[in-house]
PDB file of C-alpha atoms in Angstrom:
ATOM      1  CA  UNK A   1     -97.061  12.791   2.477  1.00  0.00           C
ATOM      2  CA  UNK A   2     -94.656  13.754   5.226  1.00  0.00           C
ATOM      3  CA  UNK A   3     -93.972  17.234   3.880  1.00  0.00           C
ATOM      4  CA  UNK A   4     -97.663  18.208   3.486  1.00  0.00           C
ATOM      5  CA  UNK A   5     -98.010  19.366   7.086  1.00  0.00           C
ATOM      6  CA  UNK A   6     -96.470  22.806   6.687  1.00  0.00           C
ATOM      7  CA  UNK A   7     -98.561  25.844   7.517  1.00  0.00           C
ATOM      8  CA  UNK A   8     -97.621  29.330   6.402  1.00  0.00           C
ATOM      9  CA  UNK A   9     -96.493  30.414   9.844  1.00  0.00           C
ATOM     10  CA  UNK A  10     -94.144  27.523  10.594  1.00  0.00           C
ATOM     11  CA  UNK A  11     -90.596  28.507  11.606  1.00  0.00           C
ATOM     12  CA  UNK A  12     -87.597  26.407  10.675  1.00  0.00           C
ATOM     13  CA  UNK A  13     -85.505  24.524  13.238  1.00  0.00           C
ATOM     14  CA  UNK A  14     -82.041  25.996  13.520  1.00  0.00           C
ATOM     15  CA  UNK A  15     -79.544  24.017  11.406  1.00  0.00           C
ATOM     16  CA  UNK A  16     -77.588  22.643  14.358  1.00  0.00           C
ATOM     17  CA  UNK A  17     -80.781  21.441  16.064  1.00  0.00           C
ATOM     18  CA  UNK A  18     -81.974  19.875  12.792  1.00  0.00           C
ATOM     19  CA  UNK A  19     -78.695  18.004  12.336  1.00  0.00           C
ATOM     20  CA  UNK A  20     -78.881  16.622  15.889  1.00  0.00           C
ATOM     21  CA  UNK A  21     -82.469  15.557  15.298  1.00  0.00           C
ATOM     22  CA  UNK A  22     -81.572  13.859  11.992  1.00  0.00           C
ATOM     23  CA  UNK A  23     -78.796  11.891  13.711  1.00  0.00           C
ATOM     24  CA  UNK A  24     -81.160  10.867  16.499  1.00  0.00           C
ATOM     25  CA  UNK A  25     -83.817   9.801  13.965  1.00  0.00           C
ATOM     26  CA  UNK A  26     -81.266   7.746  12.013  1.00  0.00           C
ATOM     27  CA  UNK A  27     -80.004   5.975  15.156  1.00  0.00           C
ATOM     28  CA  UNK A  28     -83.493   5.231  16.467  1.00  0.00           C
ATOM     29  CA  UNK A  29     -84.668   4.070  13.050  1.00  0.00           C
ATOM     30  CA  UNK A  30     -81.834   1.557  12.772  1.00  0.00           C
ATOM     31  CA  UNK A  31     -82.656   0.227  16.267  1.00  0.00           C
ATOM     32  CA  UNK A  32     -86.361   0.118  15.430  1.00  0.00           C
ATOM     33  CA  UNK A  33     -85.621  -1.849  12.236  1.00  0.00           C
ATOM     34  CA  UNK A  34     -83.508  -4.331  14.232  1.00  0.00           C
ATOM     35  CA  UNK A  35     -86.324  -4.804  16.768  1.00  0.00           C
ATOM     36  CA  UNK A  36     -88.893  -5.272  13.987  1.00  0.00           C
ATOM     37  CA  UNK A  37     -86.739  -7.880  12.289  1.00  0.00           C
ATOM     38  CA  UNK A  38     -86.198  -9.740  15.582  1.00  0.00           C
ATOM     39  CA  UNK A  39     -89.958  -9.795  16.242  1.00  0.00           C
ATOM     40  CA  UNK A  40     -90.851 -10.705  12.668  1.00  0.00           C
ATOM     41  CA  UNK A  41     -92.945  -7.581  12.125  1.00  0.00           C
ATOM     42  CA  UNK A  42     -92.709  -5.251   9.150  1.00  0.00           C
ATOM     43  CA  UNK A  43     -90.397  -2.262   9.352  1.00  0.00           C
ATOM     44  CA  UNK A  44     -91.909   1.222   9.572  1.00  0.00           C
ATOM     45  CA  UNK A  45     -91.290   3.504   6.576  1.00  0.00           C
ATOM     46  CA  UNK A  46     -88.936   6.404   7.350  1.00  0.00           C
ATOM     47  CA  UNK A  47     -91.620   9.085   6.884  1.00  0.00           C
ATOM     48  CA  UNK A  48     -93.994   7.308   9.268  1.00  0.00           C
ATOM     49  CA  UNK A  49     -91.116   6.696  11.677  1.00  0.00           C
ATOM     50  CA  UNK A  50     -90.299  10.424  11.768  1.00  0.00           C
ATOM     51  CA  UNK A  51     -93.920  11.183  12.771  1.00  0.00           C
ATOM     52  CA  UNK A  52     -93.836   8.441  15.423  1.00  0.00           C
ATOM     53  CA  UNK A  53     -90.440   9.608  16.701  1.00  0.00           C
ATOM     54  CA  UNK A  54     -91.713  13.174  17.130  1.00  0.00           C
ATOM     55  CA  UNK A  55     -94.887  11.982  18.844  1.00  0.00           C
ATOM     56  CA  UNK A  56     -92.777   9.974  21.322  1.00  0.00           C
ATOM     57  CA  UNK A  57     -90.398  12.891  21.819  1.00  0.00           C
ATOM     58  CA  UNK A  58     -93.055  15.585  22.383  1.00  0.00           C
ATOM     59  CA  UNK A  59     -95.895  13.467  23.764  1.00  0.00           C
ATOM     60  CA  UNK A  60     -98.612  15.797  22.505  1.00  0.00           C
ATOM     61  CA  UNK A  61     -99.929  15.567  18.940  1.00  0.00           C
ATOM     62  CA  UNK A  62    -100.073  19.360  18.439  1.00  0.00           C
ATOM     63  CA  UNK A  63     -96.436  19.813  19.594  1.00  0.00           C
ATOM     64  CA  UNK A  64     -95.296  16.931  17.382  1.00  0.00           C
ATOM     65  CA  UNK A  65     -97.125  18.433  14.389  1.00  0.00           C
ATOM     66  CA  UNK A  66     -95.548  21.822  15.077  1.00  0.00           C
ATOM     67  CA  UNK A  67     -92.087  20.225  15.238  1.00  0.00           C
ATOM     68  CA  UNK A  68     -92.724  18.339  12.000  1.00  0.00           C
ATOM     69  CA  UNK A  69     -93.724  21.578  10.298  1.00  0.00           C
ATOM     70  CA  UNK A  70     -90.517  23.234  11.585  1.00  0.00           C
ATOM     71  CA  UNK A  71     -88.426  20.283  10.343  1.00  0.00           C
ATOM     72  CA  UNK A  72     -90.087  20.469   6.932  1.00  0.00           C
ATOM     73  CA  UNK A  73     -89.424  24.188   6.598  1.00  0.00           C
ATOM     74  CA  UNK A  74     -85.810  23.620   7.677  1.00  0.00           C
ATOM     75  CA  UNK A  75     -85.351  20.743   5.234  1.00  0.00           C
ATOM     76  CA  UNK A  76     -86.670  22.909   2.424  1.00  0.00           C
ATOM     77  CA  UNK A  77     -84.336  25.751   3.453  1.00  0.00           C
ATOM     78  CA  UNK A  78     -81.135  23.725   3.753  1.00  0.00           C
ATOM     79  CA  UNK A  79     -81.911  20.712   1.617  1.00  0.00           C
ATOM     80  CA  UNK A  80     -82.349  22.256  -1.821  1.00  0.00           C
ATOM     81  CA  UNK A  81     -79.402  22.934  -4.117  1.00  0.00           C
ATOM     82  CA  UNK A  82     -77.953  26.377  -3.565  1.00  0.00           C
ATOM     83  CA  UNK A  83     -75.404  28.211  -1.430  1.00  0.00           C
ATOM     84  CA  UNK A  84     -77.146  27.284   1.874  1.00  0.00           C
ATOM     85  CA  UNK A  85     -77.584  23.604   1.072  1.00  0.00           C
ATOM     86  CA  UNK A  86     -76.353  21.133   3.662  1.00  0.00           C
ATOM     87  CA  UNK A  87     -75.728  17.642   2.242  1.00  0.00           C
ATOM     88  CA  UNK A  88     -77.027  15.790   5.295  1.00  0.00           C
ATOM     89  CA  UNK A  89     -80.237  17.748   5.304  1.00  0.00           C
ATOM     90  CA  UNK A  90     -80.636  17.072   1.599  1.00  0.00           C
ATOM     91  CA  UNK A  91     -80.128  13.328   2.080  1.00  0.00           C
ATOM     92  CA  UNK A  92     -82.659  13.278   4.933  1.00  0.00           C
ATOM     93  CA  UNK A  93     -85.117  15.338   2.916  1.00  0.00           C
ATOM     94  CA  UNK A  94     -84.849  13.022  -0.052  1.00  0.00           C
ATOM     95  CA  UNK A  95     -85.019   9.788   2.009  1.00  0.00           C
ATOM     96  CA  UNK A  96     -88.018  10.929   4.013  1.00  0.00           C
ATOM     97  CA  UNK A  97     -89.874  12.619   1.176  1.00  0.00           C
ATOM     98  CA  UNK A  98     -89.794  16.035   2.774  1.00  0.00           C
ATOM     99  CA  UNK A  99     -88.220  17.571  -0.339  1.00  0.00           C
ATOM    100  CA  UNK A 100     -89.960  15.735  -3.126  1.00  0.00           C
ATOM    101  CA  UNK A 101     -93.194  14.403  -1.618  1.00  0.00           C
ATOM    102  CA  UNK A 102     -92.024  10.910  -2.544  1.00  0.00           C
ATOM    103  CA  UNK A 103     -89.791   9.083  -0.062  1.00  0.00           C
ATOM    104  CA  UNK A 104     -87.091   6.649  -1.091  1.00  0.00           C
ATOM    105  CA  UNK A 105     -88.195   3.016  -1.317  1.00  0.00           C
ATOM    106  CA  UNK A 106     -87.981   1.448   2.130  1.00  0.00           C
ATOM    107  CA  UNK A 107     -85.223  -1.002   1.162  1.00  0.00           C
ATOM    108  CA  UNK A 108     -83.007   1.774  -0.227  1.00  0.00           C
ATOM    109  CA  UNK A 109     -83.437   3.945   2.865  1.00  0.00           C
ATOM    110  CA  UNK A 110     -82.867   0.959   5.172  1.00  0.00           C
ATOM    111  CA  UNK A 111     -79.732  -0.049   3.305  1.00  0.00           C
ATOM    112  CA  UNK A 112     -78.327   3.473   3.415  1.00  0.00           C
ATOM    113  CA  UNK A 113     -79.064   3.927   7.132  1.00  0.00           C
ATOM    114  CA  UNK A 114     -77.614   0.527   7.977  1.00  0.00           C
ATOM    115  CA  UNK A 115     -74.423   1.292   6.022  1.00  0.00           C
ATOM    116  CA  UNK A 116     -74.001   4.700   7.681  1.00  0.00           C
ATOM    117  CA  UNK A 117     -74.726   3.199  11.084  1.00  0.00           C
ATOM    118  CA  UNK A 118     -72.128   0.477  10.515  1.00  0.00           C
ATOM    119  CA  UNK A 119     -69.529   3.005   9.378  1.00  0.00           C
ATOM    120  CA  UNK A 120     -70.131   5.273  12.390  1.00  0.00           C
ATOM    121  CA  UNK A 121     -69.487   2.445  14.839  1.00  0.00           C
ATOM    122  CA  UNK A 122     -70.867   1.856  18.291  1.00  0.00           C
ATOM    123  CA  UNK A 123     -71.151   5.538  19.101  1.00  0.00           C
ATOM    124  CA  UNK A 124     -73.899   5.782  16.528  1.00  0.00           C
ATOM    125  CA  UNK A 125     -74.753   8.216  13.773  1.00  0.00           C
ATOM    126  CA  UNK A 126     -75.892  11.089  15.965  1.00  0.00           C
ATOM    127  CA  UNK A 127     -72.652  11.193  17.908  1.00  0.00           C
ATOM    128  CA  UNK A 128     -70.503  10.812  14.815  1.00  0.00           C
ATOM    129  CA  UNK A 129     -72.410  13.643  13.136  1.00  0.00           C
ATOM    130  CA  UNK A 130     -71.948  15.846  16.184  1.00  0.00           C
ATOM    131  CA  UNK A 131     -68.281  15.040  16.789  1.00  0.00           C
ATOM    132  CA  UNK A 132     -66.078  16.283  13.985  1.00  0.00           C
ATOM    133  CA  UNK A 133     -63.058  14.629  15.621  1.00  0.00           C
ATOM    134  CA  UNK A 134     -64.698  11.215  15.830  1.00  0.00           C
ATOM    135  CA  UNK A 135     -62.755   8.173  14.693  1.00  0.00           C
ATOM    136  CA  UNK A 136     -62.330   7.966  10.960  1.00  0.00           C
ATOM    137  CA  UNK A 137     -62.636   5.021   8.551  1.00  0.00           C
ATOM    138  CA  UNK A 138     -60.224   4.750   5.616  1.00  0.00           C
ATOM    139  CA  UNK A 139     -61.857   5.482   2.280  1.00  0.00           C
ATOM    140  CA  UNK A 140     -60.642   2.152   0.914  1.00  0.00           C
ATOM    141  CA  UNK A 141     -62.689   0.381   3.626  1.00  0.00           C
ATOM    142  CA  UNK A 142     -65.794   2.286   2.511  1.00  0.00           C
ATOM    143  CA  UNK A 143     -65.131   1.466  -1.108  1.00  0.00           C
ATOM    144  CA  UNK A 144     -64.586  -2.229  -0.284  1.00  0.00           C
ATOM    145  CA  UNK A 145     -67.801  -2.409   1.792  1.00  0.00           C
ATOM    146  CA  UNK A 146     -69.863  -0.816  -0.917  1.00  0.00           C
ATOM    147  CA  UNK A 147     -68.312  -3.077  -3.592  1.00  0.00           C
ATOM    148  CA  UNK A 148     -69.032  -6.179  -1.491  1.00  0.00           C
ATOM    149  CA  UNK A 149     -72.751  -5.480  -1.200  1.00  0.00           C
ATOM    150  CA  UNK A 150     -73.527  -3.589  -4.408  1.00  0.00           C
ATOM    151  CA  UNK A 151     -73.435  -5.654  -7.613  1.00  0.00           C
ATOM    152  CA  UNK A 152     -73.763  -2.903 -10.247  1.00  0.00           C
ATOM    153  CA  UNK A 153     -71.035  -0.409 -11.112  1.00  0.00           C
ATOM    154  CA  UNK A 154     -73.526   2.446 -11.434  1.00  0.00           C
ATOM    155  CA  UNK A 155     -75.121   1.605  -8.034  1.00  0.00           C
ATOM    156  CA  UNK A 156     -71.663   1.513  -6.416  1.00  0.00           C
ATOM    157  CA  UNK A 157     -70.785   4.896  -7.910  1.00  0.00           C
ATOM    158  CA  UNK A 158     -74.116   6.325  -6.737  1.00  0.00           C
ATOM    159  CA  UNK A 159     -73.608   5.110  -3.147  1.00  0.00           C
ATOM    160  CA  UNK A 160     -70.050   6.371  -2.932  1.00  0.00           C
ATOM    161  CA  UNK A 161     -71.067   9.757  -4.355  1.00  0.00           C
ATOM    162  CA  UNK A 162     -73.991   9.974  -1.914  1.00  0.00           C
ATOM    163  CA  UNK A 163     -71.645   9.216   1.000  1.00  0.00           C
ATOM    164  CA  UNK A 164     -69.290  11.948  -0.185  1.00  0.00           C
ATOM    165  CA  UNK A 165     -72.133  14.448  -0.490  1.00  0.00           C
ATOM    166  CA  UNK A 166     -73.271  13.653   3.024  1.00  0.00           C
ATOM    167  CA  UNK A 167     -69.750  14.614   4.127  1.00  0.00           C
ATOM    168  CA  UNK A 168     -69.040  11.168   5.492  1.00  0.00           C
ATOM    169  CA  UNK A 169     -66.516  10.378   2.762  1.00  0.00           C
ATOM    170  CA  UNK A 170     -63.952  12.722   1.220  1.00  0.00           C
ATOM    171  CA  UNK A 171     -63.095  12.498  -2.432  1.00  0.00           C
ATOM    172  CA  UNK A 172     -60.375   9.927  -3.126  1.00  0.00           C
ATOM    173  CA  UNK A 173     -56.976  11.523  -2.626  1.00  0.00           C
ATOM    174  CA  UNK A 174     -58.322  14.186  -0.220  1.00  0.00           C
ATOM    175  CA  UNK A 175     -56.254  15.029   2.822  1.00  0.00           C
ATOM    176  CA  UNK A 176     -55.953  11.869   4.876  1.00  0.00           C
ATOM    177  CA  UNK A 177     -58.325  10.016   2.538  1.00  0.00           C
ATOM    178  CA  UNK A 178     -60.452   9.223   5.617  1.00  0.00           C
ATOM    179  CA  UNK A 179     -64.163   8.928   6.291  1.00  0.00           C
ATOM    180  CA  UNK A 180     -65.172  11.716   8.657  1.00  0.00           C
ATOM    181  CA  UNK A 181     -68.485  12.496  10.203  1.00  0.00           C
ATOM    182  CA  UNK A 182     -67.936  16.229   9.708  1.00  0.00           C
TER     183      UNK A 182
END
């Protein structure tokens, strides 16, 4: 699995660098999915996409493997429940399988990424994650979008809670009741 590449001497990416990389992976994955759909080819699973993304970014297999090990160590540091947990790292770790060894089903990950991409607008996920002052989306719009595409009450509650935990959606009634990419 994706998380099985860690050696004992791997150092974690700094949190800020990891968050930028997660945003870049999300944006590129959405674009890759769109291209695959347009060409009628199957979509790449998120875990495989992360490996491919790193290979394209670093160009050398050993450097890409070292980066993947650093990402895995960082995901395990900031993605597990505890005082240092970062919700975006946790979501990435769960989706990709870095935290559990079992990635989310492809359709669930694709739906989530597509929804977050749509909510972040043209600037994309990476920019929205990096810019705390980015444009916001009213919480009611998020709730309406999730309700329109999610038939089950429990599934809707799960998606809204996940969005809140990723810090894209404040709790209802929170200051401004707006979706922020903080």
